[in-house]
Short mmCIF file of C-alpha atoms in Angstrom, two decimals:
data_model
loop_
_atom_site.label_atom_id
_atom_site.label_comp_id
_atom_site.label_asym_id
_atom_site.label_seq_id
_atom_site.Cartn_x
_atom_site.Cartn_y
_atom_site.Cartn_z
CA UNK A 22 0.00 0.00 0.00
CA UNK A 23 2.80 2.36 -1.18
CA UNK A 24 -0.09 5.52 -0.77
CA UNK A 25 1.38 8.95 0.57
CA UNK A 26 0.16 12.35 1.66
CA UNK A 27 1.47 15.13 -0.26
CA UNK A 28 0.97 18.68 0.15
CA UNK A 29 -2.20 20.39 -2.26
CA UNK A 30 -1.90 24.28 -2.65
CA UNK A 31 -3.71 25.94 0.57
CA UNK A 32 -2.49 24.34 3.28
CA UNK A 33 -3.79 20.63 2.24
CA UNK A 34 -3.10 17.20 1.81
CA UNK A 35 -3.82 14.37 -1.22
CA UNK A 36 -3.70 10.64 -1.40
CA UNK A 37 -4.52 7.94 -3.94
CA UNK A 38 -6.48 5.42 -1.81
CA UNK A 39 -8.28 2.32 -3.49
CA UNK A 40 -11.17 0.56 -2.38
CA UNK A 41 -9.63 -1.86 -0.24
CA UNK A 42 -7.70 0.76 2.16
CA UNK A 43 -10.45 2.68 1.93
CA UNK A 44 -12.48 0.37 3.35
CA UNK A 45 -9.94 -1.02 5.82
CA UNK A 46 -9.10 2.43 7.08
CA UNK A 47 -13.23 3.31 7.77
CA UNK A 48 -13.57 0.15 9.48
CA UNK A 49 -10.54 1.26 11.71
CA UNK A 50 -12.42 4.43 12.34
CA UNK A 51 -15.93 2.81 13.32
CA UNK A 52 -14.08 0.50 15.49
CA UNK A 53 -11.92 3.54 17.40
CA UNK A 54 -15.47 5.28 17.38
CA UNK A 55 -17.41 2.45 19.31
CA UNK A 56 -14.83 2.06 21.72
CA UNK A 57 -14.48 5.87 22.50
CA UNK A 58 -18.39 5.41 22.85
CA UNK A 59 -20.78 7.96 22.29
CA UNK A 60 -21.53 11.59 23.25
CA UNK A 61 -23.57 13.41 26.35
CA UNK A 62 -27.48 12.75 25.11
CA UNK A 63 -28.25 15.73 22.94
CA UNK A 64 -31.62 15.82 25.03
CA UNK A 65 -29.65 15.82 28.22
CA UNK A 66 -29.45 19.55 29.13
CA UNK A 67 -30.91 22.44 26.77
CA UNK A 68 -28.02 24.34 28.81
CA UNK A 69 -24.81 25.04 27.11
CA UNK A 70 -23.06 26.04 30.21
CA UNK A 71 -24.13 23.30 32.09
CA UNK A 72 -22.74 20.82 29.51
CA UNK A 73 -19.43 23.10 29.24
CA UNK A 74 -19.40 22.56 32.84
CA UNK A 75 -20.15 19.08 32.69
CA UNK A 76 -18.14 16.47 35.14
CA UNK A 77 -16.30 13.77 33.31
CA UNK A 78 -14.98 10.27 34.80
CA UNK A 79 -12.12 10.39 37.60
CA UNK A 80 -11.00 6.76 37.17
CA UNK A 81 -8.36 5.59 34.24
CA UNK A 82 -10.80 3.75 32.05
CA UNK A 83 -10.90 -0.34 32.96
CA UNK A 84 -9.91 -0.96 28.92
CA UNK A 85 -6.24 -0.84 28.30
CA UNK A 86 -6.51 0.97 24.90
CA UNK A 87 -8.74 3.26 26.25
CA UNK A 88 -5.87 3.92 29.30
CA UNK A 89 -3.78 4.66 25.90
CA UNK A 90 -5.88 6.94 24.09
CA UNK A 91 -6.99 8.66 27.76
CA UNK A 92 -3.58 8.49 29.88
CA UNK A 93 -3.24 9.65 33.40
CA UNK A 94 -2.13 12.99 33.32
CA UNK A 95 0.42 12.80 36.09
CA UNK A 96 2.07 9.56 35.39
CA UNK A 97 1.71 6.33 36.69
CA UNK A 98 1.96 5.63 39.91
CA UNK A 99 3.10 2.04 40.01
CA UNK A 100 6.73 1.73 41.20
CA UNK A 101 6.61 5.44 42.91
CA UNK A 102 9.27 4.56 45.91
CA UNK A 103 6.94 6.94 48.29
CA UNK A 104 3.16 6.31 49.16
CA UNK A 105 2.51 9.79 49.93
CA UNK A 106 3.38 10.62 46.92
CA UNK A 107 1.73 8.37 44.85
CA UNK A 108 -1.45 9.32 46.45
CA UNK A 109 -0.72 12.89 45.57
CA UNK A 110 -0.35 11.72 41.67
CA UNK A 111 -3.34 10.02 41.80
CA UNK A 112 -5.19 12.66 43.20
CA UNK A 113 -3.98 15.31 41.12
CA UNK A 114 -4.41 12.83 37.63
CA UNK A 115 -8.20 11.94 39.13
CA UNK A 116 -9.19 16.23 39.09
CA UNK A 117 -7.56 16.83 35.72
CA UNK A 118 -9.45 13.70 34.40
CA UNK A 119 -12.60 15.26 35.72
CA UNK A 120 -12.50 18.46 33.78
CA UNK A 121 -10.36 17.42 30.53
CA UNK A 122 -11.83 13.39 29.32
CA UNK A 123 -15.23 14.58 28.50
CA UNK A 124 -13.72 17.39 26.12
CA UNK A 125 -10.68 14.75 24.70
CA UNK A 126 -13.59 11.97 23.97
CA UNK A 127 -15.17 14.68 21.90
CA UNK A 128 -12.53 15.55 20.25
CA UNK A 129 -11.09 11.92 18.85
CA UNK A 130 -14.73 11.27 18.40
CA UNK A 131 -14.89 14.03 15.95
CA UNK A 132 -11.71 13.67 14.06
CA UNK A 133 -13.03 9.95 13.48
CA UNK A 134 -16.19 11.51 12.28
CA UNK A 135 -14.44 13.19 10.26
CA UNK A 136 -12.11 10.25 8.49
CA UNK A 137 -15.18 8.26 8.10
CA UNK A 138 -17.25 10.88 6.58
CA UNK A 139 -14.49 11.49 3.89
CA UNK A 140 -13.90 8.26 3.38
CA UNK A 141 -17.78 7.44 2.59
CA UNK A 142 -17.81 10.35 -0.22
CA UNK A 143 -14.50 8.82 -1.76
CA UNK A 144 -16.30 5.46 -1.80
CA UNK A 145 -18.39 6.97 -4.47
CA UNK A 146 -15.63 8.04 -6.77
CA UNK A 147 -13.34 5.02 -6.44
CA UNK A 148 -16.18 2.74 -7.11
CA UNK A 149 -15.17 1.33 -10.50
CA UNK A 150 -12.29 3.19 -10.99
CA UNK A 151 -9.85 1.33 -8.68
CA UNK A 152 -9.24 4.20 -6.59
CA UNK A 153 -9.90 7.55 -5.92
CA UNK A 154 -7.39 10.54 -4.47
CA UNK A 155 -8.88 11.67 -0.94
CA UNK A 156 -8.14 15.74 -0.76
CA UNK A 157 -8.50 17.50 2.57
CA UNK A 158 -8.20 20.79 3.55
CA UNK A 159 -5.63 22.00 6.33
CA UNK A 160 -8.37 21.43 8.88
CA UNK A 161 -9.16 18.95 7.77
CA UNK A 162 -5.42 17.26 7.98
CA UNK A 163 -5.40 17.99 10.88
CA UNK A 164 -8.15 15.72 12.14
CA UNK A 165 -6.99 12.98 10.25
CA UNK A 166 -3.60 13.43 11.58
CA UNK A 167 -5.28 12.64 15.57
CA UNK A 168 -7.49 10.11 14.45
CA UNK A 169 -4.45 8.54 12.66
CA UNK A 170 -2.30 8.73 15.66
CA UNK A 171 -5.30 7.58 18.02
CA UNK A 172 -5.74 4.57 15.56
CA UNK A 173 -1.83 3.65 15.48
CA UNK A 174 -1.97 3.84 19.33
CA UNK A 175 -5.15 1.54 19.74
CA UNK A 176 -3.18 -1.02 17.81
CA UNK A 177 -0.12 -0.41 19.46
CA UNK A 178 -1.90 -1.27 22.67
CA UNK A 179 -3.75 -4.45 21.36
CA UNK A 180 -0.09 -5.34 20.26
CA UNK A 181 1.45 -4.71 23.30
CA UNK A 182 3.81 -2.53 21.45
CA UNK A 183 5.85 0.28 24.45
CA UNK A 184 8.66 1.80 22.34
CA UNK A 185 10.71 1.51 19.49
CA UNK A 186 12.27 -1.97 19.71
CA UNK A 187 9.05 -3.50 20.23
CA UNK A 188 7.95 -1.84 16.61
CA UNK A 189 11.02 -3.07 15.27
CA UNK A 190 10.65 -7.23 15.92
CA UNK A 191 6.77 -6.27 14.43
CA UNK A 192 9.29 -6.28 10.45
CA UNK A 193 10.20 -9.56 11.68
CA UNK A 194 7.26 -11.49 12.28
CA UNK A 195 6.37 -14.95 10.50
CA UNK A 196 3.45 -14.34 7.96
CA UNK A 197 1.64 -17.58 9.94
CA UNK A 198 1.20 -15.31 13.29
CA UNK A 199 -2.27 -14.33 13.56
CA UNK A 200 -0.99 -10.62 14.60
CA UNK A 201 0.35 -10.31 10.93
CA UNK A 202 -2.65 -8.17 9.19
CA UNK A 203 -2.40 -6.00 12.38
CA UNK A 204 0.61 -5.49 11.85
CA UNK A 205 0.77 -4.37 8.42
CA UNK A 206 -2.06 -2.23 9.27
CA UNK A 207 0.01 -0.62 11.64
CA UNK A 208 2.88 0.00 9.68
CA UNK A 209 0.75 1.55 6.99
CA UNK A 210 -0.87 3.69 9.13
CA UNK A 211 2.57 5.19 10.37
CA UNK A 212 3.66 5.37 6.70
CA UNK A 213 0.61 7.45 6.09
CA UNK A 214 0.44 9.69 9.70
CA UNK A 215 4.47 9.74 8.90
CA UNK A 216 3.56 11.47 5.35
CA UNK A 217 0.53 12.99 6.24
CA UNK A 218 3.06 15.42 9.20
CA UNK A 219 5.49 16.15 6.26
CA UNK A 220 2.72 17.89 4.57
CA UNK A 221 1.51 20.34 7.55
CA UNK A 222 5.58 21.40 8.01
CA UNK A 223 6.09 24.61 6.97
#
């Protein structure tokens, strides 16, 4: 899938996606969207401030590529030498998680939005043709660039993948381990997110 970003006059970005990576990236997207899960009910409050002001959750979420995509803000505790201390991170990670996860769930939920509802009007154009060059605007690279980087980390998790040398032994896998199309889905991804950065440099 040898597809790269490159930069359009005005601040954008084009690709040359076929069918297939079309449809493997949307079904990337849906999947990142379910887990994020879904927004306040619109019928909830007919109060904007009250939703601005709106508590989110105060415990790291119980899914560990959900911990990924919504980290503790003051670093995990585990292995901290003093208990005091710890406490203090916890505390401090649990108020900032209060205010800030409602407004970052919104925001990945949107940029997803936003891949998938591109991706559905390219459908249209590559159908027949074989494939179809995907043009966004500035803004709109931008939002693909987090829901990019949200997807690569999801599959990171689900990999166990930490740093560097754990991408690195991913080249070396056998193509009999089950993790393979993961994988190569993740490696494309960072190809694309890799490309997709080179275009928003000034």
């Amino acid at each position: 899938m040898p597809g790269q970003f490159e930069p359009i006059p005005g601040g954008g970005a084009a690709v040359a996606l076929d069918d297939v990576e079309i449809s493997i990236i949307r079904s990337l997207a849906v999947q990142l969207l379910e887990l994020i899960g879904p927004g306040p009910a619109e019928d909830a409050s007919d109060d904007p401030l009250a939703e601005l002001f709106a508590e989110g959750p105060s415990e790291p979420p119980s899914d560990p590529v959900l911990r990924r995509l919504f980290p503790d803000a003051y670093g995990d505790p585990e292995g901290t030498p003093q208990a005091k201390e710890a406490e203090e991170q916890r505390a401090h990670s649990a108020e900032f998680r209060r205010y800030t996860e409602n407004d970052l769930r919104a925001g990945k939920r949107e940029n997803a939005l936003a891949v998938i509802r591109a991706l559905d009007a390219l459908a249209s154009e590559a159908a027949g043709e074989g494939e179809a060059v995907l043009k966004l605007s500035a803004q709109e690279s931008r939002q693909w660039l987090g829901a990019l980087n949200d997807l690569r980390l999801a599959i990171g998790s689900r990999l166990e993948i930490t740093d560097e040398d754990d991408s690195d032994l991913l080249y070396r896998l056998p193509d009999e381990d089950p993790r393979k199309p993961m994988v190569m889905a993740y490696l494309w991804l960072g190809g694309l997110q890799e490309s997709l950065v080179g275009t928003l440099m000034p």
